[in-house]
Coordinates of C-alpha atoms in Angstrom, one line a residue:
Chain A
M1 CA 1.2 16.6 6.0
T2 CA -0.1 20.2 5.8
K3 CA 0.0 22.5 3.1
E4 CA 1.7 25.9 3.6
N5 CA 1.6 28.4 0.6
N6 CA 1.2 25.8 -1.7
I7 CA 4.4 23.8 -0.3
F8 CA 4.0 20.6 1.2
Y9 CA 5.1 20.1 4.6
Y10 CA 5.9 16.9 6.2
D11 CA 6.7 16.7 10.1
S12 CA 7.6 13.5 11.6
N13 CA 6.5 14.6 15.1
D14 CA 2.9 15.5 14.0
R15 CA 1.3 12.1 15.1
K16 CA -1.9 13.6 16.7
N17 CA -4.1 13.7 14.0
K18 CA -2.6 10.3 12.1
L19 CA -6.4 9.3 11.0
W20 CA -6.8 12.7 9.3
I21 CA -3.3 12.4 7.7
E22 CA -4.0 8.9 6.4
I23 CA -7.1 10.0 4.6
R24 CA -5.4 13.0 3.4
E25 CA -2.9 10.7 1.9
L26 CA -5.4 8.4 0.5
Y27 CA -7.0 11.2 -1.3
Y28 CA -3.6 12.2 -2.7
Y29 CA -3.0 8.8 -4.1
R30 CA -6.5 8.5 -5.4
D31 CA -5.5 7.6 -8.7
L32 CA -3.2 4.6 -7.5
I33 CA -6.2 3.2 -5.9
W34 CA -8.0 3.1 -9.1
Q35 CA -5.0 1.8 -11.3
M36 CA -4.1 -0.8 -8.6
T37 CA -7.9 -1.8 -8.8
L38 CA -7.8 -2.0 -12.4
R39 CA -4.7 -4.0 -12.1
N40 CA -6.2 -6.4 -9.8
V41 CA -9.3 -6.7 -11.8
T42 CA -7.5 -7.6 -15.1
V43 CA -4.2 -9.1 -14.4
R44 CA -5.6 -12.6 -13.9
Y45 CA -7.0 -12.6 -17.4
K46 CA -4.0 -11.1 -19.1
R47 CA -2.7 -14.1 -20.8
S48 CA -6.0 -15.8 -22.0
I49 CA -7.6 -15.6 -25.0
L50 CA -10.8 -13.9 -24.1
G51 CA -8.8 -11.6 -22.1
V52 CA -11.0 -9.1 -20.3
L53 CA -14.3 -10.7 -21.0
W54 CA -13.6 -13.3 -18.7
T55 CA -14.3 -11.1 -15.9
M56 CA -18.0 -11.4 -16.9
L57 CA -18.0 -14.6 -18.3
E58 CA -16.3 -16.4 -15.2
P59 CA -19.1 -15.2 -12.6
L60 CA -21.7 -16.2 -15.3
L61 CA -20.5 -19.7 -15.9
T62 CA -19.9 -20.4 -12.1
M63 CA -23.2 -19.4 -11.4
V64 CA -24.6 -21.4 -14.1
V65 CA -23.0 -24.6 -12.7
M66 CA -23.9 -23.8 -9.2
A67 CA -27.6 -23.3 -10.1
V68 CA -27.5 -26.3 -12.0
V69 CA -25.5 -28.3 -9.5
F70 CA -27.4 -27.1 -6.3
T71 CA -30.8 -27.3 -7.9
A72 CA -30.4 -31.0 -8.6
L73 CA -28.9 -31.6 -5.3
L74 CA -31.1 -29.9 -2.8
D75 CA -34.4 -28.7 -4.5
R76 CA -36.3 -28.0 -1.0
K77 CA -39.6 -26.8 -3.2
I78 CA -38.1 -23.0 -2.9
P79 CA -39.5 -21.3 -5.8
H80 CA -36.9 -19.9 -8.0
F81 CA -34.4 -21.5 -6.1
P82 CA -31.3 -20.4 -8.3
I83 CA -31.8 -17.0 -7.7
Y84 CA -32.4 -17.7 -4.0
L85 CA -29.1 -19.5 -3.9
L86 CA -26.8 -16.9 -6.2
S87 CA -28.1 -14.0 -4.6
G88 CA -26.8 -15.2 -1.3
I89 CA -23.4 -16.4 -2.9
V90 CA -23.1 -13.2 -4.6
V91 CA -22.9 -11.3 -1.5
W92 CA -21.1 -13.6 0.5
N93 CA -18.0 -14.0 -2.0
Y94 CA -17.9 -10.2 -2.0
F95 CA -17.8 -10.1 1.6
A96 CA -15.5 -13.1 1.9
F97 CA -13.2 -12.1 -1.1
A98 CA -12.5 -8.6 -0.1
T99 CA -11.9 -9.0 3.7
Q100 CA -9.4 -11.8 3.0
S101 CA -7.6 -10.4 0.2
A102 CA -7.5 -7.1 2.7
M103 CA -5.1 -9.2 4.7
H104 CA -3.3 -11.0 2.1
D105 CA -2.9 -7.6 -0.1
F106 CA -1.7 -5.7 3.0
I107 CA 1.0 -8.4 3.7
G108 CA 2.2 -8.6 0.2
G109 CA 2.2 -4.8 0.0
E110 CA 4.8 -5.0 2.7
Q111 CA 7.6 -5.1 0.1
L112 CA 6.5 -2.3 -1.8
I113 CA 6.2 -0.4 1.3
G114 CA 9.5 -0.7 2.2
R115 CA 10.5 0.8 -1.2
V116 CA 8.3 3.8 -1.7
Y117 CA 6.3 5.8 0.9
L118 CA 2.7 4.8 0.6
P119 CA -0.4 5.6 2.6
R120 CA -0.3 2.0 4.4
S121 CA -4.4 1.5 4.1
I122 CA -4.0 1.5 0.4
F123 CA -3.5 -2.0 0.2
V124 CA -6.8 -2.7 2.2
V125 CA -8.7 0.0 0.3
T126 CA -7.6 -1.5 -3.1
A127 CA -8.6 -5.1 -1.8
I128 CA -12.2 -3.7 -0.8
T129 CA -12.7 -1.6 -4.0
T130 CA -11.5 -4.8 -6.1
G131 CA -13.9 -6.9 -4.4
L132 CA -16.6 -4.2 -5.2
V133 CA -15.9 -4.2 -8.9
N134 CA -16.1 -8.1 -9.0
F135 CA -19.3 -8.0 -7.0
L136 CA -20.8 -5.7 -9.1
I137 CA -19.8 -7.4 -12.3
S138 CA -21.4 -10.7 -10.7
F139 CA -24.4 -8.7 -9.4
A140 CA -25.2 -7.5 -13.0
V141 CA -25.0 -11.2 -14.0
L142 CA -27.5 -12.3 -11.3
L143 CA -30.0 -9.4 -12.5
L144 CA -29.3 -10.9 -16.0
I145 CA -30.1 -14.8 -14.8
A146 CA -33.0 -13.6 -12.3
L147 CA -34.6 -11.6 -15.4
A148 CA -34.3 -14.5 -17.6
T149 CA -35.6 -16.9 -15.3
G150 CA -39.0 -14.8 -14.5
A151 CA -37.9 -14.3 -10.9
P152 CA -39.9 -11.2 -9.2
V153 CA -37.3 -8.6 -9.7
S154 CA -38.6 -5.3 -8.8
V155 CA -37.7 -2.0 -9.2
Y156 CA -36.3 -1.5 -5.7
T157 CA -33.5 -3.1 -6.8
F158 CA -32.2 0.4 -7.5
L159 CA -32.4 1.3 -4.0
L160 CA -29.5 -1.6 -3.3
F161 CA -27.2 1.1 -3.9
F162 CA -27.6 2.1 -0.2
P163 CA -26.9 -1.5 1.4
I164 CA -23.9 -1.6 -1.2
V165 CA -22.3 1.3 0.2
I166 CA -22.9 -0.2 3.6
L167 CA -21.7 -3.5 2.9
T168 CA -18.8 -1.9 1.4
A169 CA -18.1 0.2 4.4
F170 CA -18.4 -3.1 6.5
N171 CA -15.8 -5.0 4.6
L172 CA -13.5 -2.2 4.9
G173 CA -14.0 -2.0 8.7
I174 CA -13.3 -5.6 8.9
G175 CA -10.2 -5.2 6.7
L176 CA -8.9 -2.5 8.5
W177 CA -8.9 -4.7 11.8
L178 CA -7.5 -7.8 10.1
A179 CA -4.7 -6.6 8.4
P180 CA -2.6 -5.4 11.0
L181 CA -3.7 -8.3 13.1
Q182 CA -2.2 -10.6 10.3
S183 CA 0.8 -8.6 10.2
Y184 CA 1.6 -9.4 13.9
F185 CA 0.0 -12.7 14.1
T186 CA 0.3 -15.0 11.1
D187 CA -2.3 -17.1 12.3
T188 CA -4.7 -14.5 11.9
S189 CA -6.0 -15.8 8.4
S190 CA -6.0 -19.4 9.2
I191 CA -8.3 -18.6 12.3
Y192 CA -10.4 -16.3 9.9
G193 CA -10.3 -19.0 7.5
I194 CA -12.2 -21.1 10.0
A195 CA -14.4 -18.4 11.2
L196 CA -15.6 -17.9 7.6
R197 CA -16.1 -21.5 7.3
L198 CA -18.5 -21.6 10.0
L199 CA -20.1 -18.2 9.1
I200 CA -21.3 -19.3 5.9
Y201 CA -23.1 -22.2 7.4
L202 CA -25.1 -19.8 9.5
S203 CA -26.0 -17.6 6.4
A204 CA -28.8 -19.1 5.0
I205 CA -27.2 -19.3 1.6
F206 CA -28.3 -23.1 0.8
Y207 CA -31.6 -23.2 2.9
P208 CA -34.4 -21.2 3.8
I209 CA -34.0 -19.9 7.3
D210 CA -37.3 -21.4 8.7
A211 CA -35.9 -24.7 8.1
L212 CA -33.8 -24.2 11.4
S213 CA -34.8 -24.2 15.1
P214 CA -35.7 -21.4 16.7
I215 CA -32.5 -21.0 18.5
L216 CA -30.4 -21.1 15.2
Q217 CA -32.7 -18.8 13.7
M218 CA -32.1 -16.4 16.3
V219 CA -28.4 -17.2 15.9
V220 CA -28.4 -16.6 11.9
N221 CA -30.6 -13.4 12.3
L222 CA -27.7 -11.6 14.6
N223 CA -25.2 -12.7 11.7
P224 CA -25.1 -9.7 9.8
V225 CA -23.6 -11.4 6.6
Y226 CA -27.2 -12.8 6.6
Q227 CA -28.7 -9.9 7.0
F228 CA -26.9 -8.6 3.8
I229 CA -28.2 -11.2 2.3
H230 CA -31.7 -11.1 3.4
I231 CA -31.5 -7.1 2.4
F232 CA -30.2 -8.2 -1.2
R233 CA -33.1 -11.0 -1.6
N234 CA -35.9 -8.7 -0.8
P235 CA -35.9 -6.8 -3.9
V236 CA -34.1 -9.4 -6.4
Y237 CA -35.8 -12.6 -5.3
Y238 CA -39.1 -11.6 -3.1
G239 CA -40.0 -8.4 -5.0
T240 CA -40.3 -6.4 -2.3
S241 CA -38.6 -3.0 -0.9
L242 CA -35.8 -3.3 1.6
P243 CA -36.2 -4.4 5.3
L244 CA -36.2 -1.7 7.6
L245 CA -34.6 -3.6 10.7
P246 CA -32.0 -5.4 8.9
M247 CA -31.0 -1.8 7.2
V248 CA -30.6 0.1 10.6
Y249 CA -28.8 -3.1 12.2
T250 CA -26.1 -3.5 9.5
T251 CA -25.8 0.2 9.0
I252 CA -24.9 0.6 12.9
L253 CA -22.4 -2.2 12.7
A254 CA -20.8 -1.0 9.6
I255 CA -20.1 2.4 10.9
V256 CA -18.7 1.0 14.5
L257 CA -16.6 -1.6 12.7
L258 CA -15.3 1.2 10.2
I259 CA -14.3 3.9 12.7
S260 CA -13.0 1.2 15.2
G261 CA -11.0 0.0 12.4
A262 CA -9.6 3.1 10.9
F263 CA -8.4 4.0 14.7
F264 CA -7.1 0.7 15.3
F265 CA -5.0 0.5 11.9
V266 CA -3.5 3.8 12.6
R267 CA -2.5 3.2 15.7
L268 CA -0.8 -0.3 14.8
S269 CA 0.7 0.9 11.5
D270 CA 3.1 3.2 13.1
R271 CA 4.6 -0.1 14.9
I272 CA 4.5 -2.2 11.6
A273 CA 6.8 0.4 10.0
E274 CA 9.5 -0.6 12.6
K275 CA 9.7 -4.1 11.1
F276 CA 11.3 -2.6 8.0
Chain B
M1 CA 4.8 36.8 -0.7
S2 CA 7.4 34.0 -1.1
S3 CA 8.5 34.7 2.5
I4 CA 8.3 31.0 3.3
L5 CA 10.4 29.9 0.1
Q6 CA 12.9 31.9 1.6
V7 CA 12.8 31.2 5.0
T8 CA 12.5 27.7 5.5
P9 CA 15.3 25.3 4.3
A10 CA 14.2 22.1 2.3
V11 CA 15.0 19.1 4.9
L12 CA 15.5 19.8 8.4
V13 CA 16.8 16.9 10.4
D14 CA 16.9 17.4 14.2
N15 CA 18.6 14.7 16.4
L16 CA 17.5 11.9 14.6
V17 CA 17.6 8.4 16.2
V18 CA 16.6 5.2 14.5
H19 CA 16.5 2.1 16.1
Y20 CA 15.5 -1.1 14.3
R21 CA 13.8 -3.7 16.3
R22 CA 15.2 -7.1 15.7
S23 CA 12.1 -9.4 14.2
K24 CA 12.5 -12.0 16.9
V25 CA 11.3 -10.0 19.8
N26 CA 7.9 -9.5 18.1
A27 CA 5.9 -12.7 19.0
S28 CA 4.9 -13.8 15.6
S29 CA 2.0 -16.1 16.4
I30 CA -0.8 -15.9 18.9
K31 CA 0.4 -19.4 20.4
E32 CA 3.9 -17.4 21.1
L33 CA 2.2 -14.5 22.6
L34 CA -0.3 -16.6 24.9
V35 CA 2.9 -18.4 26.2
D36 CA 5.0 -15.1 26.3
L37 CA 2.1 -13.6 28.5
F38 CA 2.1 -16.2 31.0
R39 CA 5.6 -16.8 31.5
I40 CA 7.6 -13.7 31.1
K41 CA 8.0 -11.4 33.7
K42 CA 8.3 -7.6 33.1
K43 CA 12.2 -7.5 33.8
M44 CA 12.9 -10.3 31.1
L45 CA 10.8 -8.8 28.5
R46 CA 12.6 -5.2 29.2
A47 CA 15.9 -7.0 28.9
Q48 CA 15.1 -8.9 25.6
A49 CA 13.8 -5.6 24.2
H50 CA 17.2 -4.3 24.5
D51 CA 18.8 -7.0 23.1
G52 CA 16.9 -6.9 19.9
V53 CA 17.6 -3.3 19.3
I54 CA 19.9 -2.1 16.3
K55 CA 20.8 1.2 16.4
A56 CA 21.0 2.2 12.8
L57 CA 21.0 6.3 13.2
D58 CA 22.1 7.9 16.5
G59 CA 21.5 11.6 16.9
V60 CA 22.2 13.0 13.4
S61 CA 21.4 16.7 12.6
L62 CA 21.3 18.5 9.1
E63 CA 19.9 21.3 7.5
I64 CA 19.7 21.2 3.6
Q65 CA 18.8 24.5 1.7
R66 CA 16.4 24.8 -1.0
G67 CA 18.0 24.6 -4.1
E68 CA 21.0 22.5 -2.9
V69 CA 22.7 19.7 -4.1
Y70 CA 23.6 17.7 -1.0
G71 CA 25.8 14.9 -0.4
I72 CA 25.7 12.0 2.2
I73 CA 28.8 9.6 2.4
G74 CA 29.7 7.0 4.5
R75 CA 30.7 3.1 4.4
N76 CA 28.2 0.3 3.8
G77 CA 25.9 0.1 6.9
S78 CA 27.1 3.5 8.1
G79 CA 23.3 4.4 8.0
K80 CA 22.9 6.3 4.9
S81 CA 20.2 4.5 3.5
T82 CA 18.2 4.6 6.6
L83 CA 18.4 8.2 6.3
L84 CA 17.1 8.3 3.1
K85 CA 14.3 5.7 4.2
V86 CA 13.3 8.3 6.9
L87 CA 13.3 11.2 4.6
S88 CA 11.4 9.5 2.0
R89 CA 8.8 8.7 4.9
I90 CA 9.0 4.9 4.4
I91 CA 10.2 4.5 8.1
L92 CA 9.4 7.1 11.2
P93 CA 12.1 8.4 13.6
T94 CA 12.4 6.5 17.0
R95 CA 13.5 9.9 18.4
G96 CA 14.3 13.5 16.9
R97 CA 12.5 15.2 14.2
V98 CA 12.3 15.5 10.7
Q99 CA 10.7 18.2 8.8
I100 CA 10.5 18.7 5.0
W101 CA 8.9 21.6 3.0
G102 CA 8.1 19.9 -0.4
R103 CA 7.0 17.0 -2.1
V104 CA 9.9 14.1 -1.9
S105 CA 10.6 12.2 -5.1
P106 CA 12.9 9.1 -4.5
L107 CA 15.1 7.7 -6.8
L108 CA 15.4 4.6 -4.7
G109 CA 14.0 1.3 -5.4
V110 CA 13.1 2.5 -9.1
G111 CA 10.4 0.5 -10.7
A112 CA 9.1 -1.0 -7.6
G113 CA 5.5 -2.3 -8.0
F114 CA 6.2 -3.0 -11.7
H115 CA 4.0 -5.8 -12.7
R116 CA 5.6 -8.3 -15.1
E117 CA 2.0 -9.5 -16.9
L118 CA 1.4 -5.7 -17.7
T119 CA 2.4 -3.9 -20.8
G120 CA 4.8 -0.8 -20.6
R121 CA 2.1 1.5 -21.1
E122 CA 0.1 0.1 -18.1
N123 CA 3.0 -0.1 -16.0
I124 CA 3.9 3.7 -17.0
Y125 CA 0.4 4.5 -15.4
L126 CA 0.7 2.2 -12.2
Y127 CA 4.4 3.2 -11.5
S128 CA 3.5 7.0 -12.0
A129 CA 0.8 6.9 -9.8
I130 CA 3.0 4.9 -7.2
L131 CA 5.3 8.2 -7.2
G132 CA 2.0 10.0 -6.3
R133 CA 1.4 11.5 -9.9
S134 CA -2.3 12.0 -11.0
Q135 CA -3.3 10.2 -14.2
A136 CA -4.1 13.4 -16.0
R137 CA -0.4 14.5 -15.4
T138 CA 1.0 11.2 -16.6
R139 CA -0.8 11.3 -19.8
E140 CA 0.8 14.6 -20.5
L141 CA 4.0 13.2 -19.9
F142 CA 3.4 9.8 -21.3
D143 CA 5.2 10.6 -24.8
E144 CA 8.4 12.2 -23.3
I145 CA 8.4 9.4 -21.0
V146 CA 8.3 6.7 -23.6
A147 CA 10.9 8.8 -25.6
F148 CA 13.4 8.9 -22.6
A149 CA 13.4 5.2 -21.9
E150 CA 13.7 4.7 -25.7
L151 CA 10.8 1.9 -25.9
E152 CA 8.6 3.6 -28.4
E153 CA 8.5 -0.1 -30.4
F154 CA 8.0 -2.1 -27.2
I155 CA 5.5 0.1 -25.1
D156 CA 2.5 -2.2 -25.9
E157 CA 4.3 -5.4 -24.9
P158 CA 4.0 -6.9 -21.4
I159 CA 7.0 -6.0 -19.7
R160 CA 8.0 -9.7 -18.8
T161 CA 9.5 -9.6 -22.6
Y162 CA 11.7 -6.7 -21.6
S163 CA 15.4 -7.2 -20.8
S164 CA 16.2 -5.9 -17.2
G165 CA 17.9 -2.8 -18.9
M166 CA 15.0 -1.8 -20.9
V167 CA 12.9 -2.2 -17.6
A168 CA 15.2 0.1 -15.5
R169 CA 15.4 2.6 -18.2
L170 CA 11.1 2.5 -18.0
G171 CA 11.7 2.8 -14.1
F172 CA 14.0 5.8 -14.6
A173 CA 12.0 7.4 -17.4
V174 CA 9.2 7.8 -15.3
A175 CA 10.5 8.9 -11.9
M176 CA 12.7 11.5 -13.8
A177 CA 9.9 12.7 -16.0
E178 CA 9.0 15.8 -13.9
V179 CA 11.2 18.5 -11.9
P180 CA 11.1 17.4 -8.3
E181 CA 10.8 19.7 -5.4
I182 CA 13.1 17.3 -3.7
L183 CA 15.2 14.5 -5.1
L184 CA 16.7 11.5 -3.5
V185 CA 19.1 9.6 -5.0
D186 CA 20.7 6.4 -3.6
E187 CA 24.0 5.5 -5.4
V188 CA 24.8 6.0 -8.8
L189 CA 22.3 4.7 -11.4
A190 CA 22.5 1.0 -11.7
V191 CA 21.6 1.2 -15.7
G192 CA 24.7 -0.3 -17.1
D193 CA 24.6 1.6 -20.4
E194 CA 27.0 4.2 -20.3
R195 CA 24.7 6.4 -23.1
F196 CA 21.7 6.3 -20.6
K197 CA 23.7 7.1 -17.7
D198 CA 24.8 10.1 -19.5
K199 CA 21.4 11.1 -20.2
C200 CA 20.5 10.6 -16.7
N201 CA 23.0 13.1 -15.4
A202 CA 22.1 15.6 -18.3
R203 CA 18.7 15.5 -16.6
F204 CA 20.0 15.8 -13.0
Q205 CA 21.8 19.1 -14.5
E206 CA 18.2 20.4 -15.8
F207 CA 16.6 19.6 -12.1
T208 CA 19.3 21.8 -10.6
A209 CA 19.3 24.7 -13.1
Q210 CA 15.3 24.5 -12.3
G211 CA 16.2 24.9 -8.5
S212 CA 15.3 21.2 -7.4
T213 CA 17.0 20.0 -4.1
I214 CA 18.9 16.9 -4.5
I215 CA 20.1 14.8 -1.9
F216 CA 22.8 12.5 -3.4
V217 CA 23.7 9.4 -1.4
S218 CA 26.9 7.5 -3.0
H219 CA 30.1 5.8 -2.6
N220 CA 31.5 7.2 -5.7
M221 CA 33.5 10.1 -4.3
H222 CA 34.0 11.7 -8.2
A223 CA 30.5 11.8 -8.6
V224 CA 29.8 13.5 -5.0
Q225 CA 32.6 16.0 -5.8
E226 CA 31.3 16.9 -9.0
M227 CA 28.0 17.3 -8.1
C228 CA 27.6 18.4 -4.5
S229 CA 28.1 21.7 -2.9
R230 CA 28.0 20.6 0.6
V231 CA 28.6 16.9 2.1
S232 CA 27.9 15.2 5.2
W233 CA 29.9 12.1 6.3
I234 CA 28.0 9.5 8.5
H235 CA 29.8 6.8 10.1
Q236 CA 28.2 4.0 12.5
G237 CA 25.2 6.0 12.7
K238 CA 26.6 9.2 14.0
L239 CA 27.2 12.5 11.8
L240 CA 31.2 12.7 11.8
M241 CA 31.6 15.9 9.7
T242 CA 29.6 18.4 7.4
G243 CA 31.3 20.7 5.2
D244 CA 31.9 21.7 1.8
A245 CA 32.4 18.9 -0.5
T246 CA 36.2 18.9 -0.9
T247 CA 37.0 19.3 3.0
V248 CA 34.8 16.5 3.8
I249 CA 35.7 14.1 1.1
N250 CA 39.4 14.9 1.7
E251 CA 38.9 14.1 5.2
Y252 CA 37.0 10.8 4.6
R253 CA 39.6 9.4 2.1
K254 CA 42.3 10.0 4.9
F255 CA 40.1 8.0 7.1
I256 CA 39.7 5.3 4.3
R257 CA 43.3 5.2 3.9
R258 CA 44.3 4.7 7.5
E259 CA 41.9 2.1 8.0
Q260 CA 43.3 -0.1 5.0
D261 CA 47.0 0.7 6.4
F262 CA 45.8 -0.6 9.5
V263 CA 44.1 -3.6 8.0
K264 CA 47.4 -4.4 6.1
S265 CA 49.7 -3.8 9.3
V266 CA 47.5 -6.6 10.8

């Protein structure tokens, strides 16, 4: 799609710069990204009495329940255990929810894509942005709890803007890989679900990492989701600045995943079209 | 300089071929794929791929001029809808080339993307965005849309409370709120209500008066003859005839009559 003298021009043979076209079309439909995100966030609570208030209330209550239950169950003499736990869960939920809904929304979107033209990646993008909005709400609630319970929250918390961007890119990259895969192989979401279940235990959410054997510690350290959790815990839980090495590691991974995922996606989305 | 405007047509379709693949050909689970990889030789794969192809369009060429009201006729399953889907970029050509100068507004699948739980107001913004319209533009058009759909009283109710006629009216009102550059219309409006149909037809007249290109697909020969200057007749994926509306429609009618006679004689 190029503009000539202010006329939109479409040429079906122009498939060389598919990635560029996809990005342009996403920009053209940017208001739809916002509309769909808004719909995804609010529609769940449409019929309830408290309405949109639930978007705040739900994570708050969930976190309170978890903090109470897990502190009673597994107090390992970690100071401020609820904050340790919740910071892990909030990051984990963003990652798991966003990547899984990237897959499901893409499949759910096939129906719409068969009836009107839309850039196909829009369903992946809005799954991630929806996850991001929910994450930001949960994260704000977490900060409130942390401040209320006297955890050593530091000013470095503002620096978390950067890891949030990196985590979003990371999730988008994974979503772009998963969505077309799921469209070809319906088994993908089952396999991914099991992989997530394994991964959550390797993310040091419920326990401190030094409770593990040295070999397991190495495995957990290689897990990028753990590294994200660790980065978030630094200013919120330990009261320190962002750790350099995990930042470099996750940034490189996110960039590689995002670029490879984007190419993989546009390459396969042509063939997905044939299914209609 | 408006040279491009005068020189280029609105739509150029060159030797368009569209094949659908039967979905069975694609291995749908990883297990099946693995089994396929180990068992099937290349020859078999090729044979299978051949079986699974449906030729929806087979070498269609068209040139539609800017500002023209162009009709496409043919029986069910002739490939008309496939052509519209290619023109609206829902599917890509298997071979051949499609060039379009201008943004296409499809009036097919109207209301696709409506959400039952959202109000009429929210759905106007959502559906407008699906059609590629900006939020600011929708805000400007909002009152007109509501008035056209005649839904002033219900606009803040969730559309699950609407009748199907009301939902359809809302969809058309959003889709036709702006004068489109190129409008694709599939079949005559399925909106029931005669009065609303008349309103939509009046709107089409406005579009043509303001220079929109309209591509009109229909079984209703009266409507096609009334609206279109030129018509193409597609039969079994091939272009049989292109010409002025009266000529093509007469030939098409003769063909249909002959076919019916044939069926009767058998």
